[in-house]
Structure formats: C-alpha cells, structure tokens
Amino acid sequence: MILISILTAAVVLLTFYGWMGTPLLLALSLSVAALILVLGRHHEHRHDDLTMLDSLAVRSRLSSMNPALKAAFFVLILIVSVAVDSVPLNAAVIVLMALITVAGGKIPLHAYLELLLIPAAFLLVGGLALLLDYSPVPSGVLQLPFFAGYLVVTRACQISSLVILCKALAAVSCLYALSLSTPLHELIAVLRKLKLPELVIELMFLIYRYIFILSRILSDMKTAADARFGFSCRSAVMRTAGGTMTNLLILSFRKASTSYDAMESRCYDGHLVFFTSPKAVKELHLLMAFCCILALSAVYCVGRWFL
C-alpha cells in the first residue's frame, strides 16, 4: 500500500507539474497519498476483497433492476469512454459510476474505494511510464538527470497520460458498477440470452468460483504460517512461500475433485443451471438511464466547446 501511495503521489505531481503552483501541487499529491494510506490501513483488517465483491453485489439496492438493462447501460458507457478522447467525459463517467454504486446501490464508500485500489497499481505504473521520456538534452517542463541524458516530462506526455488514465479509470468504474449491482448468476443469464457458447460460460463461472476458493485457502495458510513465525526472517519467508505454493497446488486438485463429486451428486450432466427470478424493465429505470446518457452527452459537448 505504501508503494501505491508513492506511485500515486508521483503520477499526480508529474501530471500536473507546470499547470499549478508547486506548493499547491505538493499539497494535493501528499493529500492523495495520505488518503490511500488511510484506506490501506483500514483495508488490512477487512475480509477478502473477492468475497466482499460478491456479497456487495447481492446486497446492492440495484440488484432488483433488470440485469440486461444494467449490462447494456454500463457496457455502452464503457465503450463510449474508451472510444472518445475526452478527459471531462471520462471524469464525469468516474463520478457518475461512483454515485450510482454508492448512492444508488447503497454500497459503503470505503468499500468502493478499497476495491478501486486493486487495479490502481497497474494503472499507476502505466501512467508513470507514459509520463516519462528519455532525451539526450534538457527539454519539456521537467528534466531529471539520468545517466548520460535526462528523463523529461513534456506537455504531450502529460496530456497523453491524463487521457489514458482517465479512460482506464472510467472503464474500471463501469465494470465495478456492473459487478457491484449484478450477481454473477444474473450476468450468466444475460450472456446466455446473447447466445454465448455454453463452454465459455461454464469456464467463466468455474474460474470465478475457484478464485474465491483458492483465495480463501491461501488466506488461511498465510494466517497459519504467520502464527508459526513463518515470516520471521528471509530464509523463513522463502521456505514458507515454497511450502505454501506446494500445498496450494495439492489442495486445489483436491478441491476440484471434491467439487466435481458434489456436482455429480446433484445430477450434473455437463450443463450448469442457475435459478434466476424474472425482473421486469421499468419505465423509471429506462428514464434514469436516458437521463444519465443525456447528462454525459452534455458534459462531452461542453468539454469540446471550452477545451
């Protein structure tokens, strides 16, 4: 979590360097890093993120909506966000998805922010790589000596990094909004209506299920190793890591065999069936979706006009 905080502060600092005063920029960078550290400390005392994601989707107030409507709405916004180079639009999508998930679905804000931290490391590393360029001579708005040349930050790099990071965050926000409002069995029902091959659907479900199982097993094994001082020194860490990986492989095969036996005892014939209750498409939900799309269109037009 400390690494993510440092990466966040560095990306914010380099992205907006030259756009605002240095003291204000430093204060902004440190504030964002401190917020992530606070969330990280709270995050360490929570149960598994994957279990939290699944349970929050079931408890969401938006789970009563028609799943096909939700999937179409979120996927449409995701496609538009990725296809259009507009920072105001993508920023509006990020805010809108947060409002839909937290205010509409009654998902706790801290839980939503914790989940957003999971892909943050990948996005921040990519953003940092986009910000920095190598030049044999000093150029751009910031120059850092690096061997025989300079690591430079140019306006073009700043704009490109900001656009791509906003796109990525908007896409992640859309996927989280869908995942936190629609249980997996309802998404599978939507995919079946779209005539996705059964093999793909069943593999998707089984992989998703086994991520939960193996994650829980790994968490229990880490707790047991920690109780036996398995992380007390470097050599102990190496032995613990090797033993954990070996045991995890063995237990994964054992769990797979046990799960298949359980499925066969429930008359499994090669076709996974899930019970889903029908949920009608309400006019109010259609109106709300239309208003959201209209608001995003207005933000895009205003952004194109003034920026």
PDB file of N, CA and C in Angstrom, residues 77-120:
ATOM      1  N   ILE A  77     -21.704   2.714 -21.868  1.00  0.00           N
ATOM      2  CA  ILE A  77     -20.897   3.819 -21.341  1.00  0.00           C
ATOM      3  C   ILE A  77     -19.414   3.454 -21.354  1.00  0.00           C
ATOM      4  N   LEU A  78     -19.094   2.203 -21.067  1.00  0.00           N
ATOM      5  CA  LEU A  78     -17.699   1.765 -21.108  1.00  0.00           C
ATOM      6  C   LEU A  78     -17.121   1.917 -22.513  1.00  0.00           C
ATOM      7  N   ILE A  79     -17.875   1.477 -23.516  1.00  0.00           N
ATOM      8  CA  ILE A  79     -17.392   1.567 -24.900  1.00  0.00           C
ATOM      9  C   ILE A  79     -17.186   3.019 -25.307  1.00  0.00           C
ATOM     10  N   VAL A  80     -18.135   3.875 -24.959  1.00  0.00           N
ATOM     11  CA  VAL A  80     -18.014   5.298 -25.300  1.00  0.00           C
ATOM     12  C   VAL A  80     -16.816   5.920 -24.588  1.00  0.00           C
ATOM     13  N   SER A  81     -16.603   5.567 -23.329  1.00  0.00           N
ATOM     14  CA  SER A  81     -15.490   6.128 -22.563  1.00  0.00           C
ATOM     15  C   SER A  81     -14.147   5.762 -23.177  1.00  0.00           C
ATOM     16  N   VAL A  82     -14.026   4.522 -23.620  1.00  0.00           N
ATOM     17  CA  VAL A  82     -12.764   4.079 -24.209  1.00  0.00           C
ATOM     18  C   VAL A  82     -12.574   4.651 -25.611  1.00  0.00           C
ATOM     19  N   ALA A  83     -13.672   4.822 -26.342  1.00  0.00           N
ATOM     20  CA  ALA A  83     -13.567   5.266 -27.735  1.00  0.00           C
ATOM     21  C   ALA A  83     -13.333   6.759 -27.875  1.00  0.00           C
ATOM     22  N   VAL A  84     -13.778   7.553 -26.902  1.00  0.00           N
ATOM     23  CA  VAL A  84     -13.727   9.016 -27.025  1.00  0.00           C
ATOM     24  C   VAL A  84     -12.569   9.567 -26.199  1.00  0.00           C
ATOM     25  N   ASP A  85     -11.763  10.432 -26.813  1.00  0.00           N
ATOM     26  CA  ASP A  85     -10.656  11.095 -26.107  1.00  0.00           C
ATOM     27  C   ASP A  85     -11.157  12.386 -25.475  1.00  0.00           C
ATOM     28  N   SER A  86     -11.780  12.262 -24.321  1.00  0.00           N
ATOM     29  CA  SER A  86     -12.327  13.427 -23.630  1.00  0.00           C
ATOM     30  C   SER A  86     -12.131  13.251 -22.132  1.00  0.00           C
ATOM     31  N   VAL A  87     -11.230  14.053 -21.563  1.00  0.00           N
ATOM     32  CA  VAL A  87     -10.992  13.991 -20.119  1.00  0.00           C
ATOM     33  C   VAL A  87     -12.240  14.388 -19.325  1.00  0.00           C
ATOM     34  N   PRO A  88     -12.957  15.474 -19.703  1.00  0.00           N
ATOM     35  CA  PRO A  88     -14.180  15.815 -18.956  1.00  0.00           C
ATOM     36  C   PRO A  88     -15.223  14.702 -18.974  1.00  0.00           C
ATOM     37  N   LEU A  89     -15.399  14.050 -20.136  1.00  0.00           N
ATOM     38  CA  LEU A  89     -16.377  12.965 -20.222  1.00  0.00           C
ATOM     39  C   LEU A  89     -15.978  11.803 -19.324  1.00  0.00           C
ATOM     40  N   ASN A  90     -14.712  11.390 -19.391  1.00  0.00           N
ATOM     41  CA  ASN A  90     -14.270  10.262 -18.573  1.00  0.00           C
ATOM     42  C   ASN A  90     -14.316  10.595 -17.085  1.00  0.00           C
ATOM     43  N   ALA A  91     -13.981  11.835 -16.736  1.00  0.00           N
ATOM     44  CA  ALA A  91     -14.089  12.248 -15.330  1.00  0.00           C
ATOM     45  C   ALA A  91     -15.546  12.203 -14.872  1.00  0.00           C
ATOM     46  N   ALA A  92     -16.455  12.638 -15.749  1.00  0.00           N
ATOM     47  CA  ALA A  92     -17.883  12.583 -15.416  1.00  0.00           C
ATOM     48  C   ALA A  92     -18.362  11.141 -15.272  1.00  0.00           C
ATOM     49  N   VAL A  93     -17.836  10.242 -16.110  1.00  0.00           N
ATOM     50  CA  VAL A  93     -18.203   8.827 -16.003  1.00  0.00           C
ATOM     51  C   VAL A  93     -17.740   8.255 -14.666  1.00  0.00           C
ATOM     52  N   ILE A  94     -16.516   8.598 -14.256  1.00  0.00           N
ATOM     53  CA  ILE A  94     -15.995   8.112 -12.972  1.00  0.00           C
ATOM     54  C   ILE A  94     -16.888   8.573 -11.824  1.00  0.00           C
ATOM     55  N   VAL A  95     -17.263   9.851 -11.844  1.00  0.00           N
ATOM     56  CA  VAL A  95     -18.117  10.397 -10.784  1.00  0.00           C
ATOM     57  C   VAL A  95     -19.507   9.763 -10.834  1.00  0.00           C
ATOM     58  N   LEU A  96     -20.059   9.624 -12.049  1.00  0.00           N
ATOM     59  CA  LEU A  96     -21.399   9.056 -12.196  1.00  0.00           C
ATOM     60  C   LEU A  96     -21.444   7.610 -11.719  1.00  0.00           C
ATOM     61  N   MET A  97     -20.440   6.815 -12.090  1.00  0.00           N
ATOM     62  CA  MET A  97     -20.411   5.419 -11.650  1.00  0.00           C
ATOM     63  C   MET A  97     -20.293   5.316 -10.130  1.00  0.00           C
ATOM     64  N   ALA A  98     -19.508   6.226  -9.539  1.00  0.00           N
ATOM     65  CA  ALA A  98     -19.394   6.231  -8.074  1.00  0.00           C
ATOM     66  C   ALA A  98     -20.730   6.585  -7.427  1.00  0.00           C
ATOM     67  N   LEU A  99     -21.427   7.568  -7.995  1.00  0.00           N
ATOM     68  CA  LEU A  99     -22.729   7.953  -7.449  1.00  0.00           C
ATOM     69  C   LEU A  99     -23.750   6.826  -7.590  1.00  0.00           C
ATOM     70  N   ILE A 100     -23.755   6.181  -8.755  1.00  0.00           N
ATOM     71  CA  ILE A 100     -24.697   5.079  -8.971  1.00  0.00           C
ATOM     72  C   ILE A 100     -24.426   3.943  -7.985  1.00  0.00           C
ATOM     73  N   THR A 101     -23.143   3.619  -7.811  1.00  0.00           N
ATOM     74  CA  THR A 101     -22.786   2.494  -6.951  1.00  0.00           C
ATOM     75  C   THR A 101     -22.993   2.800  -5.477  1.00  0.00           C
ATOM     76  N   VAL A 102     -22.526   3.978  -5.047  1.00  0.00           N
ATOM     77  CA  VAL A 102     -22.563   4.309  -3.618  1.00  0.00           C
ATOM     78  C   VAL A 102     -23.931   4.849  -3.202  1.00  0.00           C
ATOM     79  N   ALA A 103     -24.425   5.860  -3.949  1.00  0.00           N
ATOM     80  CA  ALA A 103     -25.709   6.465  -3.576  1.00  0.00           C
ATOM     81  C   ALA A 103     -26.889   5.604  -4.027  1.00  0.00           C
ATOM     82  N   GLY A 104     -26.821   5.098  -5.268  1.00  0.00           N
ATOM     83  CA  GLY A 104     -27.931   4.298  -5.776  1.00  0.00           C
ATOM     84  C   GLY A 104     -27.965   2.890  -5.210  1.00  0.00           C
ATOM     85  N   GLY A 105     -26.799   2.228  -5.177  1.00  0.00           N
ATOM     86  CA  GLY A 105     -26.749   0.852  -4.693  1.00  0.00           C
ATOM     87  C   GLY A 105     -26.529   0.715  -3.209  1.00  0.00           C
ATOM     88  N   LYS A 106     -26.277   1.840  -2.517  1.00  0.00           N
ATOM     89  CA  LYS A 106     -26.027   1.823  -1.070  1.00  0.00           C
ATOM     90  C   LYS A 106     -24.820   0.964  -0.707  1.00  0.00           C
ATOM     91  N   ILE A 107     -23.802   1.005  -1.579  1.00  0.00           N
ATOM     92  CA  ILE A 107     -22.545   0.336  -1.273  1.00  0.00           C
ATOM     93  C   ILE A 107     -21.709   1.274  -0.402  1.00  0.00           C
ATOM     94  N   PRO A 108     -21.120   0.803   0.695  1.00  0.00           N
ATOM     95  CA  PRO A 108     -20.307   1.689   1.542  1.00  0.00           C
ATOM     96  C   PRO A 108     -19.185   2.344   0.747  1.00  0.00           C
ATOM     97  N   LEU A 109     -18.978   3.629   0.987  1.00  0.00           N
ATOM     98  CA  LEU A 109     -17.975   4.381   0.232  1.00  0.00           C
ATOM     99  C   LEU A 109     -16.582   3.808   0.434  1.00  0.00           C
ATOM    100  N   HIS A 110     -16.243   3.457   1.671  1.00  0.00           N
ATOM    101  CA  HIS A 110     -14.895   2.941   1.925  1.00  0.00           C
ATOM    102  C   HIS A 110     -14.680   1.606   1.217  1.00  0.00           C
ATOM    103  N   ALA A 111     -15.723   0.788   1.120  1.00  0.00           N
ATOM    104  CA  ALA A 111     -15.601  -0.489   0.411  1.00  0.00           C
ATOM    105  C   ALA A 111     -15.380  -0.257  -1.079  1.00  0.00           C
ATOM    106  N   TYR A 112     -16.092   0.711  -1.641  1.00  0.00           N
ATOM    107  CA  TYR A 112     -15.934   1.026  -3.065  1.00  0.00           C
ATOM    108  C   TYR A 112     -14.528   1.545  -3.356  1.00  0.00           C
ATOM    109  N   LEU A 113     -14.023   2.439  -2.505  1.00  0.00           N
ATOM    110  CA  LEU A 113     -12.684   2.991  -2.709  1.00  0.00           C
ATOM    111  C   LEU A 113     -11.612   1.920  -2.528  1.00  0.00           C
ATOM    112  N   GLU A 114     -11.817   1.015  -1.587  1.00  0.00           N
ATOM    113  CA  GLU A 114     -10.863  -0.077  -1.394  1.00  0.00           C
ATOM    114  C   GLU A 114     -10.786  -0.959  -2.635  1.00  0.00           C
ATOM    115  N   LEU A 115     -11.928  -1.236  -3.237  1.00  0.00           N
ATOM    116  CA  LEU A 115     -11.937  -2.058  -4.442  1.00  0.00           C
ATOM    117  C   LEU A 115     -11.241  -1.350  -5.600  1.00  0.00           C
ATOM    118  N   LEU A 116     -11.370  -0.029  -5.671  1.00  0.00           N
ATOM    119  CA  LEU A 116     -10.695   0.720  -6.732  1.00  0.00           C
ATOM    120  C   LEU A 116      -9.177   0.687  -6.575  1.00  0.00           C
ATOM    121  N   LEU A 117      -8.696   0.457  -5.353  1.00  0.00           N
ATOM    122  CA  LEU A 117      -7.252   0.400  -5.133  1.00  0.00           C
ATOM    123  C   LEU A 117      -6.628  -0.858  -5.731  1.00  0.00           C
ATOM    124  N   ILE A 118      -7.434  -1.884  -5.990  1.00  0.00           N
ATOM    125  CA  ILE A 118      -6.885  -3.145  -6.504  1.00  0.00           C
ATOM    126  C   ILE A 118      -6.228  -2.953  -7.873  1.00  0.00           C
ATOM    127  N   PRO A 119      -6.900  -2.348  -8.868  1.00  0.00           N
ATOM    128  CA  PRO A 119      -6.225  -2.128 -10.156  1.00  0.00           C
ATOM    129  C   PRO A 119      -5.360  -0.876 -10.182  1.00  0.00           C
ATOM    130  N   ALA A 120      -5.297  -0.141  -9.066  1.00  0.00           N
ATOM    131  CA  ALA A 120      -4.585   1.139  -9.067  1.00  0.00           C
ATOM    132  C   ALA A 120      -3.103   0.969  -9.375  1.00  0.00           C
TER     133      ALA A 120
END
